[in-house]
Amino acid sequence: MKELTKAEEELMQILWKLGKGFINDILDELKNPKPAYNTVSTIVRILEKKGFVDHVAYGKSHEYFPIVSKKEYTKTYFGHFMKNYFGNSYREMVSFFTNDNNLNLLELEELKQAMAEEIIRKKIENDE
């Protein structure tokens, strides 16, 4: 799966949110200053060539919809992120985020709880 540019990802986020839409629907979701209609149309056609979206034609109008799910893209993107920034080490990633001063005590406790729940789930799976 190809990586998306920032502009492509922004439009994909909108299509994932909407489920489907015409260029004007996408434009309505963009923040000001909005790009030109033709710019958005060009980016959506690039997304179509990359295999991320498809369309249904209604005369000269096209309604676009994602064919790559947000979950699928996130999994792939996060895999690249893990490889490039943390050497595929979840331990390194967790260490980075837990040592970051931006996490407060509550957030650290929530991370701890989430990991504890996942440990229990994995133990149950291994016992079956």
PDB file of C-alpha atoms in Angstrom:
ATOM      1  CA  MET A   1       0.000   0.000   0.000  1.00  0.00           C
ATOM      2  CA  LYS A   2       1.359   3.388  -0.974  1.00  0.00           C
ATOM      3  CA  GLU A   3       1.804   6.130   1.587  1.00  0.00           C
ATOM      4  CA  LEU A   4      -0.380   9.184   1.304  1.00  0.00           C
ATOM      5  CA  THR A   5       0.733  12.782   1.146  1.00  0.00           C
ATOM      6  CA  LYS A   6      -0.596  15.126   3.806  1.00  0.00           C
ATOM      7  CA  ALA A   7      -3.215  16.509   1.380  1.00  0.00           C
ATOM      8  CA  GLU A   8      -4.271  13.015   0.278  1.00  0.00           C
ATOM      9  CA  GLU A   9      -4.591  11.844   3.863  1.00  0.00           C
ATOM     10  CA  GLU A  10      -6.690  14.885   4.755  1.00  0.00           C
ATOM     11  CA  LEU A  11      -9.153  14.035   1.977  1.00  0.00           C
ATOM     12  CA  MET A  12      -9.177  10.358   2.968  1.00  0.00           C
ATOM     13  CA  GLN A  13     -10.014  11.338   6.556  1.00  0.00           C
ATOM     14  CA  ILE A  14     -13.022  13.218   5.183  1.00  0.00           C
ATOM     15  CA  LEU A  15     -14.136  10.318   2.975  1.00  0.00           C
ATOM     16  CA  TRP A  16     -13.774   7.875   5.867  1.00  0.00           C
ATOM     17  CA  LYS A  17     -15.920  10.192   7.976  1.00  0.00           C
ATOM     18  CA  LEU A  18     -18.565  10.743   5.277  1.00  0.00           C
ATOM     19  CA  GLY A  19     -18.523   7.224   3.844  1.00  0.00           C
ATOM     20  CA  LYS A  20     -19.021   8.671   0.365  1.00  0.00           C
ATOM     21  CA  GLY A  21     -19.292  12.066  -1.229  1.00  0.00           C
ATOM     22  CA  PHE A  22     -19.046  14.349  -4.203  1.00  0.00           C
ATOM     23  CA  ILE A  23     -16.198  16.861  -4.541  1.00  0.00           C
ATOM     24  CA  ASN A  24     -18.457  19.590  -3.131  1.00  0.00           C
ATOM     25  CA  ASP A  25     -19.186  17.422  -0.060  1.00  0.00           C
ATOM     26  CA  ILE A  26     -15.457  17.061   0.520  1.00  0.00           C
ATOM     27  CA  LEU A  27     -14.922  20.800   0.032  1.00  0.00           C
ATOM     28  CA  ASP A  28     -17.637  21.521   2.613  1.00  0.00           C
ATOM     29  CA  GLU A  29     -15.658  19.549   5.208  1.00  0.00           C
ATOM     30  CA  LEU A  30     -12.340  21.307   4.568  1.00  0.00           C
ATOM     31  CA  LYS A  31     -11.230  24.182   6.761  1.00  0.00           C
ATOM     32  CA  ASN A  32     -10.637  27.687   5.425  1.00  0.00           C
ATOM     33  CA  PRO A  33      -8.807  28.647   3.358  1.00  0.00           C
ATOM     34  CA  LYS A  34     -10.303  25.957   1.145  1.00  0.00           C
ATOM     35  CA  PRO A  35      -8.401  24.767  -1.917  1.00  0.00           C
ATOM     36  CA  ALA A  36      -9.935  25.186  -5.365  1.00  0.00           C
ATOM     37  CA  TYR A  37     -12.500  22.671  -6.591  1.00  0.00           C
ATOM     38  CA  ASN A  38     -10.071  21.508  -9.306  1.00  0.00           C
ATOM     39  CA  THR A  39      -7.331  20.931  -6.724  1.00  0.00           C
ATOM     40  CA  VAL A  40      -9.569  18.669  -4.633  1.00  0.00           C
ATOM     41  CA  SER A  41     -10.775  16.891  -7.770  1.00  0.00           C
ATOM     42  CA  THR A  42      -7.180  16.244  -8.860  1.00  0.00           C
ATOM     43  CA  ILE A  43      -6.185  14.873  -5.447  1.00  0.00           C
ATOM     44  CA  VAL A  44      -9.227  12.574  -5.377  1.00  0.00           C
ATOM     45  CA  ARG A  45      -8.347  11.255  -8.842  1.00  0.00           C
ATOM     46  CA  ILE A  46      -4.795  10.579  -7.601  1.00  0.00           C
ATOM     47  CA  LEU A  47      -6.293   8.681  -4.649  1.00  0.00           C
ATOM     48  CA  GLU A  48      -8.322   6.681  -7.143  1.00  0.00           C
ATOM     49  CA  LYS A  49      -5.187   5.830  -9.172  1.00  0.00           C
ATOM     50  CA  LYS A  50      -3.434   4.774  -5.959  1.00  0.00           C
ATOM     51  CA  GLY A  51      -6.329   2.409  -5.204  1.00  0.00           C
ATOM     52  CA  PHE A  52      -7.697   4.211  -2.153  1.00  0.00           C
ATOM     53  CA  VAL A  53     -11.030   5.384  -3.576  1.00  0.00           C
ATOM     54  CA  ASP A  54     -13.450   4.484  -6.318  1.00  0.00           C
ATOM     55  CA  HIS A  55     -16.472   6.268  -7.714  1.00  0.00           C
ATOM     56  CA  VAL A  56     -19.969   5.900  -9.061  1.00  0.00           C
ATOM     57  CA  ALA A  57     -20.767   8.132 -12.028  1.00  0.00           C
ATOM     58  CA  TYR A  58     -24.033  10.044 -12.215  1.00  0.00           C
ATOM     59  CA  GLY A  59     -23.771  11.683 -15.610  1.00  0.00           C
ATOM     60  CA  LYS A  60     -20.812  14.053 -15.357  1.00  0.00           C
ATOM     61  CA  SER A  61     -20.790  13.954 -11.542  1.00  0.00           C
ATOM     62  CA  HIS A  62     -18.831  11.391  -9.584  1.00  0.00           C
ATOM     63  CA  GLU A  63     -19.557  10.204  -6.065  1.00  0.00           C
ATOM     64  CA  TYR A  64     -16.378   8.940  -4.421  1.00  0.00           C
ATOM     65  CA  PHE A  65     -16.053   6.368  -1.667  1.00  0.00           C
ATOM     66  CA  PRO A  66     -13.084   4.775   0.122  1.00  0.00           C
ATOM     67  CA  ILE A  67     -12.085   1.248  -0.827  1.00  0.00           C
ATOM     68  CA  VAL A  68      -9.273   1.129   1.743  1.00  0.00           C
ATOM     69  CA  SER A  69     -10.626   1.234   5.281  1.00  0.00           C
ATOM     70  CA  LYS A  70      -9.270   3.640   7.849  1.00  0.00           C
ATOM     71  CA  LYS A  71      -8.304   0.666  10.026  1.00  0.00           C
ATOM     72  CA  GLU A  72      -6.391  -0.977   7.174  1.00  0.00           C
ATOM     73  CA  TYR A  73      -4.500   2.218   6.343  1.00  0.00           C
ATOM     74  CA  THR A  74      -3.792   2.958  10.010  1.00  0.00           C
ATOM     75  CA  LYS A  75      -2.359  -0.526  10.502  1.00  0.00           C
ATOM     76  CA  THR A  76      -0.049  -0.141   7.497  1.00  0.00           C
ATOM     77  CA  TYR A  77       0.929   3.436   8.343  1.00  0.00           C
ATOM     78  CA  PHE A  78       1.577   2.552  11.973  1.00  0.00           C
ATOM     79  CA  GLY A  79       3.728  -0.377  10.859  1.00  0.00           C
ATOM     80  CA  HIS A  80       5.921   2.028   8.861  1.00  0.00           C
ATOM     81  CA  PHE A  81       5.954   4.436  11.811  1.00  0.00           C
ATOM     82  CA  MET A  82       7.066   1.676  14.200  1.00  0.00           C
ATOM     83  CA  LYS A  83       9.794   0.528  11.818  1.00  0.00           C
ATOM     84  CA  ASN A  84      11.122   3.994  10.994  1.00  0.00           C
ATOM     85  CA  TYR A  85      11.003   5.575  14.449  1.00  0.00           C
ATOM     86  CA  PHE A  86      11.186   2.724  16.956  1.00  0.00           C
ATOM     87  CA  GLY A  87      13.009  -0.080  15.128  1.00  0.00           C
ATOM     88  CA  ASN A  88       9.855  -2.258  15.280  1.00  0.00           C
ATOM     89  CA  SER A  89      10.138  -2.242  19.073  1.00  0.00           C
ATOM     90  CA  TYR A  90       6.892  -1.706  20.953  1.00  0.00           C
ATOM     91  CA  ARG A  91       8.972  -1.477  24.105  1.00  0.00           C
ATOM     92  CA  GLU A  92      10.861   1.502  22.635  1.00  0.00           C
ATOM     93  CA  MET A  93       7.592   3.131  21.615  1.00  0.00           C
ATOM     94  CA  VAL A  94       6.000   2.685  25.043  1.00  0.00           C
ATOM     95  CA  SER A  95       9.177   3.907  26.710  1.00  0.00           C
ATOM     96  CA  PHE A  96       9.177   6.996  24.505  1.00  0.00           C
ATOM     97  CA  PHE A  97       5.581   7.859  25.317  1.00  0.00           C
ATOM     98  CA  THR A  98       5.779   7.076  29.020  1.00  0.00           C
ATOM     99  CA  ASN A  99       8.915   9.186  29.440  1.00  0.00           C
ATOM    100  CA  ASP A 100       7.266  12.082  27.629  1.00  0.00           C
ATOM    101  CA  ASN A 101       6.439  14.810  30.117  1.00  0.00           C
ATOM    102  CA  ASN A 102       3.145  15.495  28.348  1.00  0.00           C
ATOM    103  CA  LEU A 103       1.503  12.418  29.884  1.00  0.00           C
ATOM    104  CA  ASN A 104      -0.192  13.073  33.189  1.00  0.00           C
ATOM    105  CA  LEU A 105      -0.669  10.522  35.957  1.00  0.00           C
ATOM    106  CA  LEU A 106      -4.194   9.635  34.833  1.00  0.00           C
ATOM    107  CA  GLU A 107      -3.033   8.923  31.277  1.00  0.00           C
ATOM    108  CA  LEU A 108      -0.200   6.741  32.579  1.00  0.00           C
ATOM    109  CA  GLU A 109      -2.678   4.829  34.778  1.00  0.00           C
ATOM    110  CA  GLU A 110      -4.980   4.342  31.776  1.00  0.00           C
ATOM    111  CA  LEU A 111      -2.081   2.980  29.708  1.00  0.00           C
ATOM    112  CA  LYS A 112      -1.145   0.659  32.557  1.00  0.00           C
ATOM    113  CA  GLN A 113      -4.751  -0.578  32.791  1.00  0.00           C
ATOM    114  CA  ALA A 114      -4.991  -1.132  29.034  1.00  0.00           C
ATOM    115  CA  MET A 115      -1.780  -3.185  29.085  1.00  0.00           C
ATOM    116  CA  ALA A 116      -2.969  -5.206  32.082  1.00  0.00           C
ATOM    117  CA  GLU A 117      -6.220  -6.018  30.273  1.00  0.00           C
ATOM    118  CA  GLU A 118      -4.330  -7.059  27.148  1.00  0.00           C
ATOM    119  CA  ILE A 119      -2.026  -9.303  29.210  1.00  0.00           C
ATOM    120  CA  ILE A 120      -5.073 -11.051  30.690  1.00  0.00           C
ATOM    121  CA  ARG A 121      -6.642 -11.447  27.233  1.00  0.00           C
ATOM    122  CA  LYS A 122      -3.432 -12.979  25.827  1.00  0.00           C
ATOM    123  CA  LYS A 123      -3.148 -15.386  28.779  1.00  0.00           C
ATOM    124  CA  ILE A 124      -6.723 -16.549  28.224  1.00  0.00           C
ATOM    125  CA  GLU A 125      -6.051 -17.058  24.498  1.00  0.00           C
ATOM    126  CA  ASN A 126      -2.938 -19.117  25.261  1.00  0.00           C
ATOM    127  CA  ASP A 127      -4.837 -21.330  27.714  1.00  0.00           C
ATOM    128  CA  GLU A 128      -7.496 -22.226  25.124  1.00  0.00           C
TER     129      GLU A 128
END
